[in-house]
XYZ file of C-alpha atoms in Angstrom:
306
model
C 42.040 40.155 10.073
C 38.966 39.484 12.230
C 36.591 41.015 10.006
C 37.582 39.206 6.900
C 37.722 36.260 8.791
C 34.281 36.838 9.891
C 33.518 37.632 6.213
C 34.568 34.151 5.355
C 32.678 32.253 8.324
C 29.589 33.975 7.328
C 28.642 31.934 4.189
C 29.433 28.902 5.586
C 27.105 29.413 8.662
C 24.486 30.813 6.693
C 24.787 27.426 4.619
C 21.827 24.995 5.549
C 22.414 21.529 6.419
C 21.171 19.009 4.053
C 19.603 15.970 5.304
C 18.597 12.800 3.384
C 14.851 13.248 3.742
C 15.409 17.113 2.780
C 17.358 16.143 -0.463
C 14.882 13.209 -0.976
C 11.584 15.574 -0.576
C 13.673 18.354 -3.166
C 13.727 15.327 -5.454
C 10.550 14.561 -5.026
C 9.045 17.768 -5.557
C 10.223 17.866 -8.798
C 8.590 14.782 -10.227
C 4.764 16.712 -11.514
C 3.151 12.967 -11.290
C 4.563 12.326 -8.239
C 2.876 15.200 -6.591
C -0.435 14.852 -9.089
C -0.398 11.189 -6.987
C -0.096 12.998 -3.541
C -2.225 15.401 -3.927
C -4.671 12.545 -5.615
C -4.046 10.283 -2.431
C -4.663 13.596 -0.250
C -7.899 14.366 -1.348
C -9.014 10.530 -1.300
C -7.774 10.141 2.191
C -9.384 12.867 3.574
C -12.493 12.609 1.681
C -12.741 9.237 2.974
C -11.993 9.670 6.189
C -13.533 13.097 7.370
C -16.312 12.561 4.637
C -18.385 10.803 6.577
C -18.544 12.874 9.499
C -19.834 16.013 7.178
C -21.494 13.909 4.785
C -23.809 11.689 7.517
C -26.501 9.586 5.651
C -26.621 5.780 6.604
C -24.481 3.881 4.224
C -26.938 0.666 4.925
C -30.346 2.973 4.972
C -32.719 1.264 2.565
C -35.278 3.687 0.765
C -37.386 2.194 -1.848
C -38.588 5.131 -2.950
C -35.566 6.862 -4.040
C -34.388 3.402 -5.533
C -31.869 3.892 -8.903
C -32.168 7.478 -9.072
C -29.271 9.047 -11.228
C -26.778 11.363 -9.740
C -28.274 14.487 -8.818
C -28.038 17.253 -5.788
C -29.609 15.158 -3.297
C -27.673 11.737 -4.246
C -24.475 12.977 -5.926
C -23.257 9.778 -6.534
C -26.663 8.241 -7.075
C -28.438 5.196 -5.292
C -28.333 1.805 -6.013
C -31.602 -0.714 -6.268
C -32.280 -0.572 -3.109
C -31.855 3.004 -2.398
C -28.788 3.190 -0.403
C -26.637 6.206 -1.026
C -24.169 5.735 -3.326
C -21.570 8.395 -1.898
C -22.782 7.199 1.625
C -21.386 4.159 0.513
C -18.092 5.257 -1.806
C -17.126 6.856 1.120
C -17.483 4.197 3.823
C -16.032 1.834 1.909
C -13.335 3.476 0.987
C -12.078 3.293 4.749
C -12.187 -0.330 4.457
C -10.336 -0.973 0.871
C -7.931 1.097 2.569
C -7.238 -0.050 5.447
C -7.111 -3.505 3.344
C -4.256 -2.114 1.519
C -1.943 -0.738 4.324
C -2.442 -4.024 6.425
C -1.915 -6.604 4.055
C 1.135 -4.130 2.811
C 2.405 -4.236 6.238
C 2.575 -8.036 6.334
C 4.315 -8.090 3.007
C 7.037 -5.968 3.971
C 7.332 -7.723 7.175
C 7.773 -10.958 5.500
C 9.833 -9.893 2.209
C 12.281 -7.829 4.689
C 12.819 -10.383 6.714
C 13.846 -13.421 4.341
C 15.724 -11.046 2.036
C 17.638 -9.664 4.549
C 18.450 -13.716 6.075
C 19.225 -14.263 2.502
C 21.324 -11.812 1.355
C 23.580 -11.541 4.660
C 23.954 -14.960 5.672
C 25.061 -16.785 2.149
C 23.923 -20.404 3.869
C 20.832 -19.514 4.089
C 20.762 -17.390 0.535
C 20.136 -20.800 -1.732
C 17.274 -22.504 0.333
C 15.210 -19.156 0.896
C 15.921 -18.068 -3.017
C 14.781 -21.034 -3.977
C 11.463 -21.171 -1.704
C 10.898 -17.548 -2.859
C 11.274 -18.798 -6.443
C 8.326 -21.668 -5.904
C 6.512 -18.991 -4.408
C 7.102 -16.787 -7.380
C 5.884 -20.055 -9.588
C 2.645 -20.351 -7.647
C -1.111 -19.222 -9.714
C -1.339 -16.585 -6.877
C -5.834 -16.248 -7.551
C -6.536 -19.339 -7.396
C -4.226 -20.085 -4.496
C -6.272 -17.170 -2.929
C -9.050 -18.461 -3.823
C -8.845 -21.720 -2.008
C -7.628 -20.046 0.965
C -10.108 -17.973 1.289
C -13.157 -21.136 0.522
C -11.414 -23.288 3.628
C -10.501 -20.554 5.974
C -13.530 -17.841 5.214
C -16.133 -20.051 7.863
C -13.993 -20.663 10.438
C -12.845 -17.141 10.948
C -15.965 -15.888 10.564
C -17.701 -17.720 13.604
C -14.653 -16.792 15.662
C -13.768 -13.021 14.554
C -17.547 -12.180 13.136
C -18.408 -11.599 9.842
C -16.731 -8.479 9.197
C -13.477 -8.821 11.697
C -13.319 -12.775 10.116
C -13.215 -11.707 6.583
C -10.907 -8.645 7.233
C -7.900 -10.450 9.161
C -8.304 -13.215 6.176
C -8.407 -10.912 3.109
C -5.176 -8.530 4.662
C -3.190 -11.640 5.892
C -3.377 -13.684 2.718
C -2.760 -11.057 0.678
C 0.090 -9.776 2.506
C 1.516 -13.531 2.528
C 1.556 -14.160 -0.886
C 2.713 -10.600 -1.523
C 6.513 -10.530 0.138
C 8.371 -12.294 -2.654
C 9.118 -9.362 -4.960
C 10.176 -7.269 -1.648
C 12.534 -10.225 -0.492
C 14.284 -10.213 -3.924
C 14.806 -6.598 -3.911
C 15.526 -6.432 -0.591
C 18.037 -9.434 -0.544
C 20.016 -7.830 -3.792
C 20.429 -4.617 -1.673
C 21.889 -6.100 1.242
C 24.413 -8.165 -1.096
C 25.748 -4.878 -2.108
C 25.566 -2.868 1.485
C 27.283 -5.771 3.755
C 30.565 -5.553 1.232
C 30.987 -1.841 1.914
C 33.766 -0.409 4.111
C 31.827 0.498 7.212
C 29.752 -3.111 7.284
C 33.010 -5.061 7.535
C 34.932 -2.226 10.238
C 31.873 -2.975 12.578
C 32.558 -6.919 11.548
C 36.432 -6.550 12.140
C 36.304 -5.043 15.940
C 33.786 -8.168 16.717
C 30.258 -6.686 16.652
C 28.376 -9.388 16.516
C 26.374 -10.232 13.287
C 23.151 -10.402 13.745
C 23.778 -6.906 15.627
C 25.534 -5.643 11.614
C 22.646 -6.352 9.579
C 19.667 -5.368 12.041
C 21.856 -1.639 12.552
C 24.071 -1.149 9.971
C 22.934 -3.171 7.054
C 19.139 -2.748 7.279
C 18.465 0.726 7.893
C 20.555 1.394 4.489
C 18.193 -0.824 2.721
C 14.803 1.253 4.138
C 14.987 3.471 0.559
C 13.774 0.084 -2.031
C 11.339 -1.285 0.922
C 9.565 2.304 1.070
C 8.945 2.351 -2.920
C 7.842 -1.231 -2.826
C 5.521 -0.693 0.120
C 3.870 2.311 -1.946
C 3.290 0.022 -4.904
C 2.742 -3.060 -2.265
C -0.851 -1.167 -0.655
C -2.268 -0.492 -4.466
C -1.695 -4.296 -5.284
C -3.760 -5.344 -2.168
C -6.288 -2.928 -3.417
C -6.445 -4.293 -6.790
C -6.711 -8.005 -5.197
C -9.895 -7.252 -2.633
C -11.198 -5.943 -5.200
C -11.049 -8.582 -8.040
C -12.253 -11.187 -4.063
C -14.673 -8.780 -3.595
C -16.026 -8.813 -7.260
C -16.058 -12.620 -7.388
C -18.105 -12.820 -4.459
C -15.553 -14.016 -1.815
C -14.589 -10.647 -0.601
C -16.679 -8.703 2.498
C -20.138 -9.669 3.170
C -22.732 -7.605 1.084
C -22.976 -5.349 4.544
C -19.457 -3.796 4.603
C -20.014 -1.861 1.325
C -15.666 -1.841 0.105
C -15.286 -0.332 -3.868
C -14.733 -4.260 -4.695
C -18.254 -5.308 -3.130
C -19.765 -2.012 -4.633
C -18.780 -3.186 -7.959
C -19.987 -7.025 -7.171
C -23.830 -5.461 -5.860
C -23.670 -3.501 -9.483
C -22.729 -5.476 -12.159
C -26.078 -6.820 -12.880
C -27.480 -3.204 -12.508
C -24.928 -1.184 -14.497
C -26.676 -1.661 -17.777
C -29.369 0.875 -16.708
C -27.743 2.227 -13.964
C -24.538 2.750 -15.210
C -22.708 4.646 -11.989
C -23.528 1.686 -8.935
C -20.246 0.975 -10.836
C -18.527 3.710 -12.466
C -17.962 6.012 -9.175
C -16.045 2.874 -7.086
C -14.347 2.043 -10.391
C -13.019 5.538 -10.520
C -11.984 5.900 -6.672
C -10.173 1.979 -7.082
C -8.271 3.817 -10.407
C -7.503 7.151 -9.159
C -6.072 5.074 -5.987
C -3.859 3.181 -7.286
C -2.731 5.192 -9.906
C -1.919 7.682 -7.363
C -0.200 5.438 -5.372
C 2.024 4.384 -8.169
C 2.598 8.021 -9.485
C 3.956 8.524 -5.965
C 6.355 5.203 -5.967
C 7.719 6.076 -9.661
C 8.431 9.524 -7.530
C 9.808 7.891 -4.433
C 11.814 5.407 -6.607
C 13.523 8.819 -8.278
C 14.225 10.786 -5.052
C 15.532 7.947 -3.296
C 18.207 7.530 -5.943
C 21.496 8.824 -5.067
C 22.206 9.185 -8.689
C 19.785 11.751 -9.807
C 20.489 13.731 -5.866
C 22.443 16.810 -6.242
């Protein structure tokens, strides 16, 4: 009796326990673009962060001498017209377009979160805050950046500098005019949590309810804010870069992919890669990025778990 009940008891101990992150990284592993767009985001990460500490030539150094010279062993991305490095520079700059992306993504989230979650949990508030997310929706986002950026760019810059002035502008109104596609999905996912079983037991024995929705409503909404946050850092790329390439980006000094391709354009005729190599690193970015959200999106499905 003891050893076939110790025949039984074996499988079941030797059975792992599943977690949510396990199943969701099984998933994930699955999806072949999803992990082309990690590895792609891999490489670019580290390349642009431990880059330039193997790859040490002055982003900024001017050499007339070498000026326009195509691609070669010495300059594998090339210089520009004034004989700056053009990898030098890819690879700086890639830091900041970057770190553009995960800070204005950030803000968005912050923002969306928060007024969906108001929205879809407290139904007084759910008309006003729809509706102000709707006028948002309505709003010519460009050109509403655009004049931000023309009344605001001065003023920040004599009080942050040059480079910290245009940064904290770029990242904070992108990331505010960002949040209203995270507040919708966010709001429609907390309509559907707070009716379930365990939202209104925590309601019934008189938990308070601003206590429900910050621990028992919003962590089970973390699965549709981590896809649109993926998606949410290659949009801010996309938008310094279009600033950037109309002139109201970074100063021509902080060398992001958008300014790269802004100092090129008038050169890419006859030298064609000023512009092709930040072009590529801006495309293989965010098409990484949303490789890795269609993924995310999948794993995080209950649906398609096992």
């Amino acid at each position: 009796m003891t050893a076939q009940s110790e025949t039984i008891a074996l499988p079941a101990a030797a059975k792992k326990q599943r977690s949510l992150w396990g199943d969701v990284w099984v998933q994930f592993r699955k999806h072949k673009l999803a992990m082309f767009g990690l590895f792609v985001i891999a490489f670019i990460m580290i390349s642009v962060l431990i880059g330039p500490l193997v790859y040490t030539r002055d982003p900024e150094y001017i050499d007339f001498t070498v000026a326009n010279q195509a691609p070669s062993l010495q300059f594998p991305f090339g210089t520009d017209n004034l004989g700056r490095d053009g990898l030098a520079r890819n690879l700086f700059g890639g830091r900041i377009s970057i770190a553009v992306g995960i800070v204005a993504m950030l803000i968005s989230m912050f923002v969306g979160s928060f007024i969906g979650a108001l929205s879809g949990y407290y139904s007084k508030l759910d008309g006003p805050l729809m509706r102000f997310t709707d006028m948002m929706l309505a709003l010519p986002l460009l050109p509403l950046l655009l004049v931000i950026i023309l009344l605001f760019r001065d003023t920040l810059r004599a009080t942050f500098g040059p480079e910290t002035g245009i940064f904290l502008l770029i990242v904070f109104v992108i990331g505010i005019l960002n949040w209203m596609p995270t507040a919708r999905v966010v709001r429609g996912s907390v309509l559907s949590i707070k009716e379930k079983e365990f939202v209104e037991a925590a309601i019934s024995i008189g938990t308070n309810q601003n206590t429900v929705l910050l621990k028992h409503v919003f962590p089970n909404v973390l699965s549709p804010i981590i896809v649109a946050a993926t998606l949410s850092i290659a949009n801010a790329i996309i938008t310094e870069s279009a600033l950037s390439f109309l002139g109201l980006g970074f100063p021509s000094d902080v060398p992001t992919w958008g300014r790269l391709l802004y100092d090129g354009k008038d050169f890419m005729t006859f030298t064609p890669w000023v512009v092709i190599f930040p072009g590529l690193f801006i495309s293989f970015t965010v098409l990484g990025i949303n490789f890795m959200g269609d993924g995310l999106r999948d794993a995080l499905d209950p649906k398609l778990r096992d």
